[in-house]
Coordinates of C-alpha atoms in Angstrom, one line a residue:
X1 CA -84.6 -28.3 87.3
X2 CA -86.7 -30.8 89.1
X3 CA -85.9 -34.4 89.0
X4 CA -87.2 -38.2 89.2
X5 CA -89.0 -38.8 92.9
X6 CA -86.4 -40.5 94.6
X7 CA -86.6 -44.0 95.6
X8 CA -87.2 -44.7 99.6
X9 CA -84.9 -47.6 101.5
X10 CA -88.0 -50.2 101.2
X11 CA -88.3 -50.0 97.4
X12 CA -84.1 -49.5 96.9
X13 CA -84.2 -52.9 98.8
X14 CA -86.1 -55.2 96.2
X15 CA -85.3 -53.0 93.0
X16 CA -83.4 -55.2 91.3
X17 CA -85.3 -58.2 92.0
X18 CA -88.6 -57.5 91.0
X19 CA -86.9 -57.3 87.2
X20 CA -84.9 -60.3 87.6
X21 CA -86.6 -62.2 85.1
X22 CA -85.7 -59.2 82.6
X23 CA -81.8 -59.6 83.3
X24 CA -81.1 -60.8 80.0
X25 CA -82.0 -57.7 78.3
X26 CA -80.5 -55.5 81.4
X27 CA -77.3 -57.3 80.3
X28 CA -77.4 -57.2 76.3
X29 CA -78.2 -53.2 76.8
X30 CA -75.2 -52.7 79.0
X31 CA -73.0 -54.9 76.2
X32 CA -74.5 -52.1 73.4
X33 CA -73.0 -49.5 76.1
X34 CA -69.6 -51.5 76.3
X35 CA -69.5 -51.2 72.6
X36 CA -70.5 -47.9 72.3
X37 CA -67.6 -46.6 74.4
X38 CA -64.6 -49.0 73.0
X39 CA -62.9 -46.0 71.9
X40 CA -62.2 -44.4 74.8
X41 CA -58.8 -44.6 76.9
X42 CA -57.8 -46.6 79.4
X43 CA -58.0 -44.6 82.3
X44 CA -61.6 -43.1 80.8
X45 CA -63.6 -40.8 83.6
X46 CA -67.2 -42.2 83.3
X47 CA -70.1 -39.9 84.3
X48 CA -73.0 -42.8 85.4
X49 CA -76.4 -40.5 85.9
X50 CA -79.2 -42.1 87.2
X51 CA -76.3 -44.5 89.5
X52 CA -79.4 -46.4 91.1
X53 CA -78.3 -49.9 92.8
X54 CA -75.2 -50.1 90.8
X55 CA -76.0 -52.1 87.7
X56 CA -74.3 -50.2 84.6
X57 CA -71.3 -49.2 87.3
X58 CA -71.0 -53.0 87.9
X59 CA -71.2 -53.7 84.4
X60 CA -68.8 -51.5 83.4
X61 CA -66.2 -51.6 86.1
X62 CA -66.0 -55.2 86.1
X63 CA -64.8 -54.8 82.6
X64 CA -62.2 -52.1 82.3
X65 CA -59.9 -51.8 85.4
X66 CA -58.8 -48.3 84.4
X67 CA -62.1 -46.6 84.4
X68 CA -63.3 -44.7 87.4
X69 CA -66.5 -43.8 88.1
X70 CA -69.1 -40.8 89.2
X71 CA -72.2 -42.2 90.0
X72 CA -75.3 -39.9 90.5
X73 CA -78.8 -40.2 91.5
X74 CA -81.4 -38.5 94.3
X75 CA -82.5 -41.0 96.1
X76 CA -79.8 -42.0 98.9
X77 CA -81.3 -45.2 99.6
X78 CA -80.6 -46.6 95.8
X79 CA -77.0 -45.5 96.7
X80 CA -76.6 -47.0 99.9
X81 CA -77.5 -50.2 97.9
X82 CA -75.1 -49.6 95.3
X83 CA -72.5 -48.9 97.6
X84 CA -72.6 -52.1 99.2
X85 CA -72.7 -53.9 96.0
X86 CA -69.7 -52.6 94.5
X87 CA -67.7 -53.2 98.2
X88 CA -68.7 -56.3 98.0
X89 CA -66.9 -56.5 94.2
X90 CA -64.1 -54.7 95.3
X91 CA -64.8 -52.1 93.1
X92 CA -66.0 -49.1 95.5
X93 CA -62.4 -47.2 95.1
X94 CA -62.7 -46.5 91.9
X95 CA -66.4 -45.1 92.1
X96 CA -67.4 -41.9 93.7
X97 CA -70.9 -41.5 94.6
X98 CA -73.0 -38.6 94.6
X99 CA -76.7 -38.0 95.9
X100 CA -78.2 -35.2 94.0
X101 CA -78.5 -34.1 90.4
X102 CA -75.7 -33.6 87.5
X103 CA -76.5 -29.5 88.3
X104 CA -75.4 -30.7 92.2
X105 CA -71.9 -32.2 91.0
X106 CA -68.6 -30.6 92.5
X107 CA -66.5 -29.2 89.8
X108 CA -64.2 -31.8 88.2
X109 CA -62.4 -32.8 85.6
X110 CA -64.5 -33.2 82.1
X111 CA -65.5 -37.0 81.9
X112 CA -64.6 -38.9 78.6
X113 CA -68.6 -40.3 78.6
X114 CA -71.8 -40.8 80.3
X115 CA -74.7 -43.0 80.5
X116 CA -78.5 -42.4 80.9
X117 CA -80.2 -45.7 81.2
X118 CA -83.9 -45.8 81.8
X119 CA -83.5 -41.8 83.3
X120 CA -84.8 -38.9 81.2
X121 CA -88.3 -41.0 80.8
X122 CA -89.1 -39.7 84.1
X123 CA -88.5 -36.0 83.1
X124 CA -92.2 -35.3 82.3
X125 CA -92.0 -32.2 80.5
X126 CA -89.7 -32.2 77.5
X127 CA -87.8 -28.4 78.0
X128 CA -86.6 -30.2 81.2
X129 CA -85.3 -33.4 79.5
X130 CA -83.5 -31.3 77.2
X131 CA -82.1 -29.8 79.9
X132 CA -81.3 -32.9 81.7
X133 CA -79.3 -33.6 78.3
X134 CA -77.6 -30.4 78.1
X135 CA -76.3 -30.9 81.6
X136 CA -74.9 -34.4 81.1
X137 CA -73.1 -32.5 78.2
X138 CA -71.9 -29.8 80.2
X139 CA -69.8 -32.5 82.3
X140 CA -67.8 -34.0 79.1
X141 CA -64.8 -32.6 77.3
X142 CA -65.3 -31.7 73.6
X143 CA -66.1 -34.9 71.8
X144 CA -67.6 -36.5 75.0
X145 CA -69.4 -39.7 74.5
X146 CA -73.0 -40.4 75.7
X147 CA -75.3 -43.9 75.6
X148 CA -78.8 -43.0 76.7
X149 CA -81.5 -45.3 76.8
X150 CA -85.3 -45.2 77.5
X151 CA -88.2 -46.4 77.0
X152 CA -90.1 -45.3 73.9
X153 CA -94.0 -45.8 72.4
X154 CA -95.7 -44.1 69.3
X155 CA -99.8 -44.7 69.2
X156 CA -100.1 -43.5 65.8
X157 CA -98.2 -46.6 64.6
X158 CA -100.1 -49.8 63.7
X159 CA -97.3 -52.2 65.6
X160 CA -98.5 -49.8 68.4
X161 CA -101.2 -52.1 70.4
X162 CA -98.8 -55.3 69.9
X163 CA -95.9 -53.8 71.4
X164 CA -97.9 -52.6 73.9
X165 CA -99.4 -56.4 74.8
X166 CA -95.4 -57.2 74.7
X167 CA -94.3 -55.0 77.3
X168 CA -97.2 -56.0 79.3
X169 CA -96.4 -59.3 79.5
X170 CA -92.7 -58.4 80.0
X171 CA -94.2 -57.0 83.0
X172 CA -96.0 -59.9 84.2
X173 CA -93.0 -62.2 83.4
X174 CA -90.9 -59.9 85.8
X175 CA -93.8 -61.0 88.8
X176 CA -96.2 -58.0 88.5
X177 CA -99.8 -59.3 89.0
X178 CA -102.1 -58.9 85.4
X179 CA -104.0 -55.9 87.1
X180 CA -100.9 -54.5 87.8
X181 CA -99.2 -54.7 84.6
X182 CA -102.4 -53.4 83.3
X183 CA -102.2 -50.0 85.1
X184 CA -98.4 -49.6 84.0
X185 CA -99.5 -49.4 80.3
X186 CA -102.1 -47.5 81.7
X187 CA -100.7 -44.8 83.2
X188 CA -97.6 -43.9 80.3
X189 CA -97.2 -40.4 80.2
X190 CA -98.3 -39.3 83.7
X191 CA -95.6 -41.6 85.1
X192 CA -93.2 -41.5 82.7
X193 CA -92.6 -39.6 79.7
X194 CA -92.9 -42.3 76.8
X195 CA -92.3 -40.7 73.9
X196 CA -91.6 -42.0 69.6
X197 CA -88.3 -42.5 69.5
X198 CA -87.4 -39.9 66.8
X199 CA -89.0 -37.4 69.4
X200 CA -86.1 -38.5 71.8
X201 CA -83.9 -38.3 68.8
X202 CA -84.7 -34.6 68.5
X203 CA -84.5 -34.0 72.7
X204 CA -80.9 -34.9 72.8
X205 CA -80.0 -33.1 69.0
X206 CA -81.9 -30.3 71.1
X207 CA -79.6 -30.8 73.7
X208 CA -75.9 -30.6 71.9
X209 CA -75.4 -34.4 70.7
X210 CA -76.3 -34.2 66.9
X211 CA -77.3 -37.4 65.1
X212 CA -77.7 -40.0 67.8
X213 CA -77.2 -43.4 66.6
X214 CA -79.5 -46.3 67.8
X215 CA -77.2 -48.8 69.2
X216 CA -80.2 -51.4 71.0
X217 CA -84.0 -52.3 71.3
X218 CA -85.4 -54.6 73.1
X219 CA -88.7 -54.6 73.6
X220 CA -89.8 -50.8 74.2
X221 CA -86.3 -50.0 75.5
X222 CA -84.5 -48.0 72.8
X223 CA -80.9 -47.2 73.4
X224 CA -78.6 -44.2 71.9
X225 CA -74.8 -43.1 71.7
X226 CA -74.2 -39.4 70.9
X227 CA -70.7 -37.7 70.8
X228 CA -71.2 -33.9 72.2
X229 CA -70.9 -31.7 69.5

C-alpha cells in the first residue's frame, strides 16, 4: 500500500501554527472523538493513525489517565515533534510511537479504538483508502471503535461553490496568502482525495465498519464513528 508523502523537519516544525487560527474547530472535532469513545474502558488501547505533531494524542491523553497510546505516521520529523510535546506534558509513557504505516505495526494486543483525522484524504485512489480502512480494522478486537474524519466536497450540489468560498477563506484566515488559498481549492483531487461524503460513507462500509454515523462538520471537515463489524 503506498501512503501520504511524509512530512520533512522544516514543514513538521511550523505545522501546527500555520492552522492556529483554526484551533477552535481542531478542538470541537477532537471533543466529537471524546464523545464518540465514552464507552470504552478505563485502561482503553487507542490506535492514533496519522500521529502527526501530537494533537488528537494530546487531546485525548490529557483527558483519560488510563488510556495508552500507539501513535503512527511516516514521516519521522512530525514524530520527533510529537514526542517532544507530549514529554513536555508528561504524557510520553503512556504513548508509543511508531514511524511507518498500520501494515508496519509490531504485533500487539487488539486496540479497543482508533482515529483517522484528516488521513485517508490523502489516499488518492479509493481501493487503497479502503484498504487503509480495512487495516485500521485489522488492529481492533471485535466491536472495535473507529472516529475518522476528512475533508469532504460534492460539485454536483448547488451549496457546492459557497462552501467552497468558505473553506477558502478558512484558508486565508489561517495566514495563507489569497493566491495561495486559491490554488488549494484548485488543486482538490490531485492533492487530496476530496470526495461527497456518502462516497466516504461507502469506503469505510467497504472496508468492515457498517453504517458510519456522522458525529461533526465544520466547515468541509466531516467526521465519523464506526464500530468494526
Amino acid at each position: 500500500m503506498s501512503e501520504p508523502r511524509p512530512f520533512d523537519r522544516a514543514h513538521a516544525a511550523h505545522y501546527d501554527r500555520q492552522f492556529a487560527a483554526l484551533q477552535p474547530l481542531k478542538d470541537a472535532l477532537h471533543l466529537c472523538v471524546d464523545v464518540a469513545f465514552a464507552p470504552l474502558p478505563a485502561d482503553a488501547r487507542i490506535l492514533v493513525v496519522g500521529a502527526g505533531t501530537g494533537a488528537e494524542l494530546l487531546a485525548l491523553a490529557e483527558r483519560h489517565p488510563g488510556w495508552t497510546f500507539t501513535g503512527v505516521d511516516p514521516a519521522q520529523a512530525m514524530l520527533d515533534v510529537c514526542a517532544e510535546r507530549l514529554a513536555a506534558a508528561g504524557l510520553d509513557a503512556r504513548v508509543t510511537l511508531h514511524c511507518g504505516t498500520v501494515d508496519t505495526l509490531p504485533p500487539s494486543a487488539p486496540f479497543h479504538a482508533a482515529t483517522s483525522l484528516l488521513v485517508s484524504q490523502f489516499l488518492l485512489d479509493e481501493a487503497e483508502r479502503t484498504g487503509f480502512f480495512r487495516a485500521i480494522g485489522a488492529r481492533l478486537g471485535d466491536g472495535g471503535l473507529l472516529a475518522s474524519a476528512d475533508l469532504v466536497y460534492d460539485a454536483a450540489l448547488p451549496s457546492a461553490a459557497a462552501d467552497q468560498q468558505l473553506w477558502r477563506q478558512a484558508l486565508v484566515l489561517a495566514g495563507h496568502t489569497a493566491e495561495a488559498a486559491d490554488a488549494n481549492v484548485a488543486n482538490w483531487n490531485q492533492r487530496v482525495a476530496v470526495l461527497p461524503a456518502a462516497r466516504i460513507e461507502a469506503i469505510l462500509e467497504g472496508a468492515g465498519f457498517p453504517a458510519p454515523a456522522r458525529m461533526f462538520q465544520g466547515l468541509r471537515i466531516v467526521g465519523w464513528t464506526a464500530r468494526k463489524a
